[in-house]
XYZ file of N, CA and C in Angstrom:
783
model
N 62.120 -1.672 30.060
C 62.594 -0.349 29.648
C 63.753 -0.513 28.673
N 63.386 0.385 27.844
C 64.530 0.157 26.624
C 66.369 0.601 26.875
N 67.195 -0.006 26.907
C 68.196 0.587 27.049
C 68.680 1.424 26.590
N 69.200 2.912 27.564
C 69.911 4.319 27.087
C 70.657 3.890 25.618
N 70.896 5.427 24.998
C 70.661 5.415 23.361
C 71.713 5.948 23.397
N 73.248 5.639 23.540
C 74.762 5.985 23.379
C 75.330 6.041 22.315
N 76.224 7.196 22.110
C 77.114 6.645 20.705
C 78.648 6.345 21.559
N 79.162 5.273 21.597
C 80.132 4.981 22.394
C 81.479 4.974 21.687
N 81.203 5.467 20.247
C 82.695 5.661 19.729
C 82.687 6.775 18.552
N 83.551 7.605 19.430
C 83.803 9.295 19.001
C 85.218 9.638 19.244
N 85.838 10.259 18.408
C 86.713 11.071 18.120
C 86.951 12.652 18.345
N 87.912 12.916 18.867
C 88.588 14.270 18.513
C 89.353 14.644 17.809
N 89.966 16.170 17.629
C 90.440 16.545 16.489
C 92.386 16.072 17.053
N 92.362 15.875 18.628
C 93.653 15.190 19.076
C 94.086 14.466 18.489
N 93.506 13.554 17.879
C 93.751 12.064 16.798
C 94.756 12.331 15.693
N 94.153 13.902 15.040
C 95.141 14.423 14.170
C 94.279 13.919 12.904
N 92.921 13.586 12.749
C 92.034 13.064 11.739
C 90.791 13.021 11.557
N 90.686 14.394 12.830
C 88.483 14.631 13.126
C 88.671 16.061 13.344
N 87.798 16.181 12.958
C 87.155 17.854 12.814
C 86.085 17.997 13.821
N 85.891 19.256 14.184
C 84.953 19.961 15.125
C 85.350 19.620 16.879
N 84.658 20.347 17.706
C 85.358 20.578 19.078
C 84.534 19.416 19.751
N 84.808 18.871 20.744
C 84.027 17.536 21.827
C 82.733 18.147 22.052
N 82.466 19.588 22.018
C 81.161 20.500 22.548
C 80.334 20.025 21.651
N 81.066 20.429 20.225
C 80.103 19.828 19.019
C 79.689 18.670 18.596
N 80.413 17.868 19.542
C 80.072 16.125 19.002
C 78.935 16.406 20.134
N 78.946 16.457 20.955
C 77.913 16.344 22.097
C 76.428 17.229 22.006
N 76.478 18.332 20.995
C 75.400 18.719 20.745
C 75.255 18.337 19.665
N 75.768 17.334 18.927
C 75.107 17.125 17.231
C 74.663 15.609 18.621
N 74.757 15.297 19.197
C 74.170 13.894 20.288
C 72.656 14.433 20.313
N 72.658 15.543 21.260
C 71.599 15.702 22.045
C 70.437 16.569 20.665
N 71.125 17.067 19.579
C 70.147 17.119 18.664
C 69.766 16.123 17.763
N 70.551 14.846 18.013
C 69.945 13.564 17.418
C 68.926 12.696 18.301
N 68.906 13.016 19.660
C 67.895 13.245 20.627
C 68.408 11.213 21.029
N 70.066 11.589 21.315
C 70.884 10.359 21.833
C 70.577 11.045 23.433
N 71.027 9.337 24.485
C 70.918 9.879 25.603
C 72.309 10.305 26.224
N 73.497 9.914 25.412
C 74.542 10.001 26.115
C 75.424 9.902 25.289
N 76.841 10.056 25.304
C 77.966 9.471 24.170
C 79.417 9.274 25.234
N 80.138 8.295 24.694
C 81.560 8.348 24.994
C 82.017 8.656 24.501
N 83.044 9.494 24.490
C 84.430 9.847 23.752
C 85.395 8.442 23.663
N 86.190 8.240 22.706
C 86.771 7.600 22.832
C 88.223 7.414 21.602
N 88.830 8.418 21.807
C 89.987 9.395 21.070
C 90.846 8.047 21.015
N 91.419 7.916 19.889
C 92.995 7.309 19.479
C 94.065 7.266 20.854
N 94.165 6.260 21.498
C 94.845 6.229 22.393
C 96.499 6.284 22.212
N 97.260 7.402 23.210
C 98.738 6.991 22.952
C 99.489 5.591 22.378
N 100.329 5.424 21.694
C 101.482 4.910 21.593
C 102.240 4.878 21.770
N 103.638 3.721 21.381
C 104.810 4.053 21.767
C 104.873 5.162 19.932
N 105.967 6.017 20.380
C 106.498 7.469 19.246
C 106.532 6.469 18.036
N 107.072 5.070 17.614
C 107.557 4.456 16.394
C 105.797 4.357 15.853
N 104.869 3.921 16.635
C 103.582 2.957 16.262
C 102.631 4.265 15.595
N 102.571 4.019 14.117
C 100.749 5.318 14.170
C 101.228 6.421 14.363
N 102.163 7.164 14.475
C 102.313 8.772 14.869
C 101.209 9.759 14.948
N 100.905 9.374 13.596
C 100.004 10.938 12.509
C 98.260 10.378 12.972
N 98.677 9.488 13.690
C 96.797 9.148 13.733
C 96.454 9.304 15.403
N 96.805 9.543 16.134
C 96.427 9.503 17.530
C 97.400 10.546 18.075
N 96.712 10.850 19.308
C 97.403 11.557 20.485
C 98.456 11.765 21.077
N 99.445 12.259 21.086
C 100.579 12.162 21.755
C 100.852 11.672 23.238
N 101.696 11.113 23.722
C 101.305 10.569 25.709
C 101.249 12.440 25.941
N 101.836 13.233 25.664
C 101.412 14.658 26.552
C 100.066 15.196 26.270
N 99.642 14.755 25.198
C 98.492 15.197 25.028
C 97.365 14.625 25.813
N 97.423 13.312 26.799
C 96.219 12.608 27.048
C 95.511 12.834 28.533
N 96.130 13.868 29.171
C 95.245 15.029 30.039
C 94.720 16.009 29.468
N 95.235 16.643 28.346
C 94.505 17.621 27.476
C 93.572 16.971 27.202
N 93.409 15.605 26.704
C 92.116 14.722 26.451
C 91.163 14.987 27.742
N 91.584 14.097 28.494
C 90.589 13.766 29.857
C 89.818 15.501 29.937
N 90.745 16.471 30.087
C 90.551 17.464 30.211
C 88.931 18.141 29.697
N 89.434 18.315 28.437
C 88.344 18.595 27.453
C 87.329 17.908 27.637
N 87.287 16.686 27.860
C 85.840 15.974 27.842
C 85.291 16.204 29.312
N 86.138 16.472 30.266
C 85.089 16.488 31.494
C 84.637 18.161 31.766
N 84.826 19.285 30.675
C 84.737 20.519 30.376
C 82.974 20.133 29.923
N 82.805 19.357 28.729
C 82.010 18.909 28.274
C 80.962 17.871 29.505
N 81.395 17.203 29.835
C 80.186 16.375 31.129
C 79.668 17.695 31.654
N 80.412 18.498 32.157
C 79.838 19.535 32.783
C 79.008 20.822 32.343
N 79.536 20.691 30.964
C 78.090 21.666 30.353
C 76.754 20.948 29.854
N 76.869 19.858 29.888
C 75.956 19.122 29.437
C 75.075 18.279 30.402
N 75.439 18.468 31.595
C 75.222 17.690 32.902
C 73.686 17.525 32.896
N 73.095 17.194 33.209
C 71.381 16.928 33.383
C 70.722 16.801 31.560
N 71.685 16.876 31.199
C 70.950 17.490 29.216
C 71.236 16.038 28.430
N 73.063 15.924 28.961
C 73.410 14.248 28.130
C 74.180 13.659 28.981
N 74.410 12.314 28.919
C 74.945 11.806 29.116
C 76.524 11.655 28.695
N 77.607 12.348 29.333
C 79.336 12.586 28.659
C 79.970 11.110 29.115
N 80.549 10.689 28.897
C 81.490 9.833 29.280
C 82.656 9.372 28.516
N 83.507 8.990 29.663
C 85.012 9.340 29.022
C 86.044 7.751 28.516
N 86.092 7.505 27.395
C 86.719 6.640 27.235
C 88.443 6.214 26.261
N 88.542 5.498 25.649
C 89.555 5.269 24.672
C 89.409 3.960 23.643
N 89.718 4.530 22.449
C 90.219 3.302 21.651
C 91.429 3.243 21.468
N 91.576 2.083 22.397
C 93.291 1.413 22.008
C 93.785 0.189 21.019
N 94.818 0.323 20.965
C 95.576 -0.606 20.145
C 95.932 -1.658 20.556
N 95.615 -3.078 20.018
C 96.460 -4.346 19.907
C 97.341 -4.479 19.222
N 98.710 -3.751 19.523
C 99.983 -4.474 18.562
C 101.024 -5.253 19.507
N 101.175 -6.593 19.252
C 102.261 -7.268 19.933
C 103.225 -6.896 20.586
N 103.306 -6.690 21.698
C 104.666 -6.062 22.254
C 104.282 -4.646 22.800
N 103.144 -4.811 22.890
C 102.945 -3.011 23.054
C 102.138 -2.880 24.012
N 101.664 -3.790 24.756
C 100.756 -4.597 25.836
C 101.204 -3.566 27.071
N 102.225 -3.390 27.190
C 102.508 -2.324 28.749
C 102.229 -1.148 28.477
N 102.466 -0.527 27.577
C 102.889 0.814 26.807
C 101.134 1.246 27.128
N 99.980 0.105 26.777
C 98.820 -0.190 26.600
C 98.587 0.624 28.805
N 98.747 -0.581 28.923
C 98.404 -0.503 30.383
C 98.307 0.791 31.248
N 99.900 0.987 30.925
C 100.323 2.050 31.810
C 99.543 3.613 31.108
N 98.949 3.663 30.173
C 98.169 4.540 29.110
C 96.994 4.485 30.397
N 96.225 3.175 30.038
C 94.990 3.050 30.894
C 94.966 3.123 32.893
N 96.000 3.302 33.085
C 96.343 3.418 34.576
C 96.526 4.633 34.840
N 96.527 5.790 34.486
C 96.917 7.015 34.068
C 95.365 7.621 34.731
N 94.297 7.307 34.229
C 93.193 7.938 34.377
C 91.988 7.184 34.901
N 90.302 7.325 35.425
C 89.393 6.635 35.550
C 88.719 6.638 33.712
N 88.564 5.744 33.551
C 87.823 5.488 32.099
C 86.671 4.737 32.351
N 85.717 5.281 31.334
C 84.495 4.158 31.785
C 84.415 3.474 30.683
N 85.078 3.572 29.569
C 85.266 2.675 28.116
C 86.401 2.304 27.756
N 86.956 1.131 27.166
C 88.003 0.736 26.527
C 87.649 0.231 25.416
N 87.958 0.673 23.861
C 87.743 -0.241 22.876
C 89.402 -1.131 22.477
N 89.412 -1.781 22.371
C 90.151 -2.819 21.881
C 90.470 -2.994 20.265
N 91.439 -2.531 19.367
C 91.209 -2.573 18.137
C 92.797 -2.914 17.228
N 92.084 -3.675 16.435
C 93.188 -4.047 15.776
C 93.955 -3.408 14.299
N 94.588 -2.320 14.206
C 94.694 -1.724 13.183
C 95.692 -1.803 12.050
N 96.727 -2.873 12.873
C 97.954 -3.359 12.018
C 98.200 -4.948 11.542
N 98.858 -4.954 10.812
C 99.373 -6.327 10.673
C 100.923 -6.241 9.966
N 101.533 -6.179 11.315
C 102.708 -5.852 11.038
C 102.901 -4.526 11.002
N 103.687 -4.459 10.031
C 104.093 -2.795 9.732
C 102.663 -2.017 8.893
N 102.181 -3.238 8.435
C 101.253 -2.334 7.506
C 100.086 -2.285 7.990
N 99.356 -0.659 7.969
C 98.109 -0.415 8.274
C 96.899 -0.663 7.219
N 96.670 -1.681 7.573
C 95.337 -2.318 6.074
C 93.937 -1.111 6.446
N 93.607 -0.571 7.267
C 92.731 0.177 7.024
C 92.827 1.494 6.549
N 93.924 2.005 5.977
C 94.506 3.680 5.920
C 94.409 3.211 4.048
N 93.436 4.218 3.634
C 93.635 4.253 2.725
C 94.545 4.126 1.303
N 95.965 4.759 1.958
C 96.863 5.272 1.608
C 97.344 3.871 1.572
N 97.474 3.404 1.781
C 98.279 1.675 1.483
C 97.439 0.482 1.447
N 96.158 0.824 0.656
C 95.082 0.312 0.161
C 95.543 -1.014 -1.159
N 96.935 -1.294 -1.884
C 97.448 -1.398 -2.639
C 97.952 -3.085 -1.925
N 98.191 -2.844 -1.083
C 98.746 -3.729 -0.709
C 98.180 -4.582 -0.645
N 96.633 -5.001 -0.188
C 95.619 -5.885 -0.899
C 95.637 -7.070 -1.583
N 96.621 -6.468 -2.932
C 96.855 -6.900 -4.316
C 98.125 -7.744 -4.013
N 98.705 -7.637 -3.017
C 99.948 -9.142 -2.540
C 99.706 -9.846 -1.837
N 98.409 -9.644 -0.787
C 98.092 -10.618 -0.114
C 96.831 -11.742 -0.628
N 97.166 -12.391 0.181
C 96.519 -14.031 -0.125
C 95.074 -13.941 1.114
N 93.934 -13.340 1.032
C 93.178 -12.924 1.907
C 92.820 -14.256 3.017
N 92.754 -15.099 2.711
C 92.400 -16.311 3.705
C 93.620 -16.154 4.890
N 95.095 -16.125 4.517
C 96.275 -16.143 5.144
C 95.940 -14.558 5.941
N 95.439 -13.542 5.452
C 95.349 -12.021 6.304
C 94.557 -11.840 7.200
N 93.287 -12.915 7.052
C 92.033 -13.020 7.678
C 92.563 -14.045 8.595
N 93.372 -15.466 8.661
C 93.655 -16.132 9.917
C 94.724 -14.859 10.771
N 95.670 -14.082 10.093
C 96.687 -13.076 10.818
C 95.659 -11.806 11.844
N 94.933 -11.631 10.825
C 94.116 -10.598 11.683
C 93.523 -11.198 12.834
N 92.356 -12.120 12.632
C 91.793 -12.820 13.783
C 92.722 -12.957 15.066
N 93.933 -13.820 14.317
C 94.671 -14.186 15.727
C 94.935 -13.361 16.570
N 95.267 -11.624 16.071
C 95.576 -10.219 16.804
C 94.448 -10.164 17.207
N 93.182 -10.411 16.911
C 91.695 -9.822 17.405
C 91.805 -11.143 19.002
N 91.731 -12.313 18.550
C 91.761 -13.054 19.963
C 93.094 -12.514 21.015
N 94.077 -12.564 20.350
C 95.178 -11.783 21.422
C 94.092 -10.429 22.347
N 93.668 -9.950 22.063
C 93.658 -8.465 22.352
C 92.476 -8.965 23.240
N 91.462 -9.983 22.918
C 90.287 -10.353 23.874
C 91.468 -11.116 25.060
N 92.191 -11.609 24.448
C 92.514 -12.469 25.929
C 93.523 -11.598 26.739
N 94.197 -10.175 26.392
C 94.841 -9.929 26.803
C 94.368 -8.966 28.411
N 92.875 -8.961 28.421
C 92.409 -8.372 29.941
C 92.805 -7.149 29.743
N 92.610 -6.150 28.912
C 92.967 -4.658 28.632
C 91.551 -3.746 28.359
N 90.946 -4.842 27.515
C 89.934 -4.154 26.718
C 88.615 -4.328 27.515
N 87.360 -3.690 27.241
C 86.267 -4.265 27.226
C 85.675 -4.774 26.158
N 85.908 -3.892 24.790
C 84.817 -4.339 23.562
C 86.200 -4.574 22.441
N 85.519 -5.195 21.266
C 86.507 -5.550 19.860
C 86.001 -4.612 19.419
N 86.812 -3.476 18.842
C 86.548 -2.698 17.825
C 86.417 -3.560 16.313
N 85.326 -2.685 15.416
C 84.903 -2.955 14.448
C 85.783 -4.188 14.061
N 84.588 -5.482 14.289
C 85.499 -6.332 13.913
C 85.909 -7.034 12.923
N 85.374 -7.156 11.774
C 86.007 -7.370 10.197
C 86.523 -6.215 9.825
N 87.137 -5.316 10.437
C 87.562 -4.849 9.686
C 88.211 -4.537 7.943
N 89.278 -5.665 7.931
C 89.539 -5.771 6.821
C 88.824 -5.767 5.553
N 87.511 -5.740 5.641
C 86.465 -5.878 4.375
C 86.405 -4.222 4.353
N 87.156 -3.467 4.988
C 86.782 -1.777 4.449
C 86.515 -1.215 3.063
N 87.414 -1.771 2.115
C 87.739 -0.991 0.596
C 87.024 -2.760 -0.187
N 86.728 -3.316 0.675
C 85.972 -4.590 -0.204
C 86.390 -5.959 -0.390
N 87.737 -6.031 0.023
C 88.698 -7.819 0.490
C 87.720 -8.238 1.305
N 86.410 -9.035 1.073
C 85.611 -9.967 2.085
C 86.226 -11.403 2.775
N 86.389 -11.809 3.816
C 86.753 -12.925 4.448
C 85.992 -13.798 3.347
N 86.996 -15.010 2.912
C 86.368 -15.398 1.432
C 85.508 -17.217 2.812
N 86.015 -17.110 3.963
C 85.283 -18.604 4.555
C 85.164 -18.110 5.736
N 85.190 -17.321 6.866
C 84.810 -16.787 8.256
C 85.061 -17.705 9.307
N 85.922 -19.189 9.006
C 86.420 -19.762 10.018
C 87.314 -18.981 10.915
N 87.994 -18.181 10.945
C 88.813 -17.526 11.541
C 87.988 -16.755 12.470
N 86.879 -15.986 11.998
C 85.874 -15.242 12.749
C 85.340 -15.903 13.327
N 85.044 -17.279 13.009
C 83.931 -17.844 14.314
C 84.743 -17.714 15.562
N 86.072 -18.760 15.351
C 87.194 -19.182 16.409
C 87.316 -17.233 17.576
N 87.145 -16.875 17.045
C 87.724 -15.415 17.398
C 86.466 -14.809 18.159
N 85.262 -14.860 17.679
C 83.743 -14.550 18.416
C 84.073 -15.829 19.694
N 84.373 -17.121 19.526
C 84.360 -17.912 20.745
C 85.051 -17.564 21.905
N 86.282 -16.334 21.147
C 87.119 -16.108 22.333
C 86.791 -15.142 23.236
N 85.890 -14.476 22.235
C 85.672 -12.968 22.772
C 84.394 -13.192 23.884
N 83.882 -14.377 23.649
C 82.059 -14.749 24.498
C 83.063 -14.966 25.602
N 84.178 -16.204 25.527
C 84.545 -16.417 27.015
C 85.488 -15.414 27.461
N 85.804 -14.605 27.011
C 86.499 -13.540 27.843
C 85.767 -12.463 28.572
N 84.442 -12.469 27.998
C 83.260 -11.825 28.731
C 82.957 -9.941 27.944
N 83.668 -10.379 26.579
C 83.928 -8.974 25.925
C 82.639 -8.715 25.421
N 82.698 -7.254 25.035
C 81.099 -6.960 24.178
C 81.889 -6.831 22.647
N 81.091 -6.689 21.625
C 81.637 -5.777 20.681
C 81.072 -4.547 20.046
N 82.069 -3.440 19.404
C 82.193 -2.635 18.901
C 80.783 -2.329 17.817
N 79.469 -2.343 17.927
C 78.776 -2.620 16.285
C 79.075 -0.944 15.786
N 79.852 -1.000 14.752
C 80.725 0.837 14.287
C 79.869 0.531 12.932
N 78.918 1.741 12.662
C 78.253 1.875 11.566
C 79.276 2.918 10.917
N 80.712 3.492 11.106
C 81.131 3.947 10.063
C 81.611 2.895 8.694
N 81.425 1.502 8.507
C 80.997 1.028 7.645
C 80.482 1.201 6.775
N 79.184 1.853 7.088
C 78.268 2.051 5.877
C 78.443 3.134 5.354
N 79.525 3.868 5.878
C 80.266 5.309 5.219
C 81.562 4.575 4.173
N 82.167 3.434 4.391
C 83.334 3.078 3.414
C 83.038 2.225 2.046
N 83.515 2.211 1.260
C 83.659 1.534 0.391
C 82.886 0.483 0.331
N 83.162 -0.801 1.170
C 82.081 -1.770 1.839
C 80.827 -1.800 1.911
N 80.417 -0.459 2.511
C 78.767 -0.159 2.466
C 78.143 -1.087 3.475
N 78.914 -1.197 4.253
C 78.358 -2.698 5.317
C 79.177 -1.976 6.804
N 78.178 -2.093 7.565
C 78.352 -1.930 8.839
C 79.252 -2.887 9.698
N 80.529 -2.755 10.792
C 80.997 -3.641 11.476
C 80.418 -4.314 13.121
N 79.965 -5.320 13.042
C 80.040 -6.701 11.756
C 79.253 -6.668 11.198
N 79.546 -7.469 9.999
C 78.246 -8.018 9.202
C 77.560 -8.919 9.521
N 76.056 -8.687 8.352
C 75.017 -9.470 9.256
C 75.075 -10.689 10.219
N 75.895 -11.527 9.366
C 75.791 -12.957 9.848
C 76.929 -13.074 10.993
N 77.703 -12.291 11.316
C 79.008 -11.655 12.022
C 77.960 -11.387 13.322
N 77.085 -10.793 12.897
C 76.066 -9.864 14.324
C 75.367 -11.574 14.849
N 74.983 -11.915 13.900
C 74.094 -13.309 14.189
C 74.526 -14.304 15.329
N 75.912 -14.567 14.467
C 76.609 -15.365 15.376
C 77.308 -15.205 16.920
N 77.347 -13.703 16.806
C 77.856 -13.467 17.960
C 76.318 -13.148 19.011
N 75.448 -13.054 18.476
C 74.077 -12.697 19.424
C 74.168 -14.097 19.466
N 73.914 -14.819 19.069
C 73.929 -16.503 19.494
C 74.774 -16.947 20.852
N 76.195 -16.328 20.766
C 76.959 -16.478 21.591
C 76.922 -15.575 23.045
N 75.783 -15.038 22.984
C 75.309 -14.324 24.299
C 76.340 -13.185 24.284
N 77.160 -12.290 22.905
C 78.273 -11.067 23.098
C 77.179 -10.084 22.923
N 77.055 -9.433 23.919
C 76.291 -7.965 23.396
C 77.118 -6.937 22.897
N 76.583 -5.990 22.072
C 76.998 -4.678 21.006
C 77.000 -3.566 21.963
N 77.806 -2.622 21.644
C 78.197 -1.513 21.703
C 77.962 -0.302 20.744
N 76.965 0.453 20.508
C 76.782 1.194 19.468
C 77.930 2.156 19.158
N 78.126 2.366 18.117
C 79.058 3.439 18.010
C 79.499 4.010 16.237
N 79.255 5.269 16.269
C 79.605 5.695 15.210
C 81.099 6.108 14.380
N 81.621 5.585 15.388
C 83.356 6.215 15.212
C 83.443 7.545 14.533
N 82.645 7.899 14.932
C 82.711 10.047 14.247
C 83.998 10.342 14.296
N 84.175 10.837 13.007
C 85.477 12.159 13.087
C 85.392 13.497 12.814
N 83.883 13.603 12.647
C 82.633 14.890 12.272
C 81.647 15.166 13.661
N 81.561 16.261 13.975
C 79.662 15.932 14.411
C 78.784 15.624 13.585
N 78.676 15.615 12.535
C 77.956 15.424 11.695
C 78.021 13.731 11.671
N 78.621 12.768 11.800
C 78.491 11.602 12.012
C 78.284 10.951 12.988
N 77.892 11.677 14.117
C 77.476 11.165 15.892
C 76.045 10.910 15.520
N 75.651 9.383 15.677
C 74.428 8.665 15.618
C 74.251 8.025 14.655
N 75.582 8.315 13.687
C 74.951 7.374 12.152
C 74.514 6.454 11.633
N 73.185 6.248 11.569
C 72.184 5.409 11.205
C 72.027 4.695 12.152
N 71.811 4.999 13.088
C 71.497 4.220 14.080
C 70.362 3.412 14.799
N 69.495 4.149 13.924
C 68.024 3.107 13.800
C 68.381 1.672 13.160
N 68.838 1.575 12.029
C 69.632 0.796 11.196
C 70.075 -0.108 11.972
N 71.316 0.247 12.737
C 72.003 -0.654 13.679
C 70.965 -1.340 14.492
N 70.292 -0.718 15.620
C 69.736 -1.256 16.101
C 68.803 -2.496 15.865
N 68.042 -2.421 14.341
C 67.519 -3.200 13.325
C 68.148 -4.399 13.602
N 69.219 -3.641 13.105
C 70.282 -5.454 12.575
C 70.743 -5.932 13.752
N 70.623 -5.490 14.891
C 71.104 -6.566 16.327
C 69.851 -6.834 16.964
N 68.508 -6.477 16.431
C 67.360 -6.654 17.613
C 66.622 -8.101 16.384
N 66.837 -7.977 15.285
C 66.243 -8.977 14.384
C 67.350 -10.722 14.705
N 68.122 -10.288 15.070
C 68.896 -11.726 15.538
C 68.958 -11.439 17.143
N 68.390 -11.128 17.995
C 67.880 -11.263 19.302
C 69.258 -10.729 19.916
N 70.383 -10.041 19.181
C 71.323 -9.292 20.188
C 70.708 -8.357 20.887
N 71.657 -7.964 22.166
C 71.658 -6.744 23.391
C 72.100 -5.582 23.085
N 71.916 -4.483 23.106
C 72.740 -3.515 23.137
C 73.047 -3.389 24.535
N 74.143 -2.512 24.515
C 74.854 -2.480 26.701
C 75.578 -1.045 25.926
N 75.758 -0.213 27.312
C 77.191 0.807 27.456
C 77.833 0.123 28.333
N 78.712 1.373 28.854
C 79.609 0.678 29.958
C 79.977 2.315 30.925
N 79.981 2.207 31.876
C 80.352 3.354 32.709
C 81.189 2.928 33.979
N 82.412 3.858 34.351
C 83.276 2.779 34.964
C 83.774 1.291 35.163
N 83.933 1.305 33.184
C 84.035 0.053 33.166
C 83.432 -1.181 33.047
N 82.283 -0.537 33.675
C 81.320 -1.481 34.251
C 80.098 -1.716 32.965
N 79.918 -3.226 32.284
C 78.731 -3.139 31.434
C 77.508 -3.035 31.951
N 76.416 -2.113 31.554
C 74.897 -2.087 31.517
C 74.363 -2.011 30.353
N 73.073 -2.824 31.112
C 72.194 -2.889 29.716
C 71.994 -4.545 29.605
């Protein structure tokens, strides 16, 4: 039997950077004729980290809130489930915890969005690019991507090359192998986020040979569209599936935590 058809990474308008209500992500689901979706909203910070892009800590019962409003209108129709994408920034590891101790979650994404002060995926400081030495950004990033697998917080790596968004490609992927090795023995899945093929890039996270290597390494995928639309819940997801079933990857969800599939 084929495994349930999830979009496991969705957004609200809490984030401060998605449009339309959790009702509407969940019926643009069930009219893409998905079996289920997680939410999985911009998780608190400490006030200094990200302000303008995620949730406030008062806001993250208004979260839980809203989405189990949603399980319940949708109950027998889809599958709701309630999760988070959090942050790996150094030092921020409790701030992390005590976020996820707060509530029952049946998802954690794990994601790396900084390096340093600077946010390499925000358009808006897209520039910065042009000072770095990409081999030196690609060993910096990785090392935050293995931190965050070994740190026992997460379940999955969010989109994990990131950095190739606006088109800086990892120019040798040694850094990525070392970093897929960490993530197999930590027992993580990853993130496969087709909002990729919405950026600049035109390439889904990971790329092909990114998906290859890690199906080799026995990591199963996580579908997910990272919607900040209903209109982007399921995106291309035939597609995805393509590119992890042609190199013999798994797809899995996770519900209390717990991987299936």
């Amino acid at each position: 039997m084929a495994s349930p058809l999830f979009d496991s990474h969705m957004h609200t308008p809490l984030c401060g950077h998605a449009t339309g209500t959790p009702r509407e992500y969940a019926q643009a689901a069930l009219d893409a004729g998905l079996d289920g979706v997680c939410f999985t909203d911009h998780a608190p910070m400490p006030a200094w980290y990200d302000a303008p892009w995620r949730m406030r800590p008062d806001q993250l019962d208004e979260y839980v809130q809203e989405v189990r409003v949603v399980q319940e209108a949708f109950r027998g129709r889809l599958d709701v489930r309630l999760g988070l994408e959090a942050d790996f920034h150094p030092g921020t590891e409790r701030c992390v915890a005590e976020v996820l101790a707060r509530h029952d979650w049946d998802y954690v994404i794990g994601s790396v969005h900084y390096l340093g002060a600077w946010g390499f995926d925000n358009p808006e400081f897209v520039a910065e690019y042009d000072w770095r030495a990409l081999p030196d950004l690609y060993r910096d990033y990785y090392a935050l991507v293995e931190g965050a697998a070994r740190s026992g917080l997460f379940d999955s790596i969010g989109h994990l090359d990131l950095p190739k968004k606006f088109g800086h490609r990892d120019p040798d992927g040694v850094y990525a192998l070392h970093a897929l090795d960490v993530i197999a023995d930590a027992g993580l899945s990853l993130d496969f986020n087709t909002a990729g093929w919405r950026k600049p890039v035109a390439e889904a996270y990971p790329a092909p040979d990114l998906t290859r290597l890690a199906a080799e390494r026995g990591i199963p995928f996580v579908l997910g569209s990272d919607a900040h639309a209903p209109a982007e819940v399921g995106f291309r997801f035939g597609e995805a599936l393509k590119q992890i079933q042609d190199v013999g990857g798994r797809v899995v969800t996770y519900q209390g935590r717990v991987r299936h599939g």
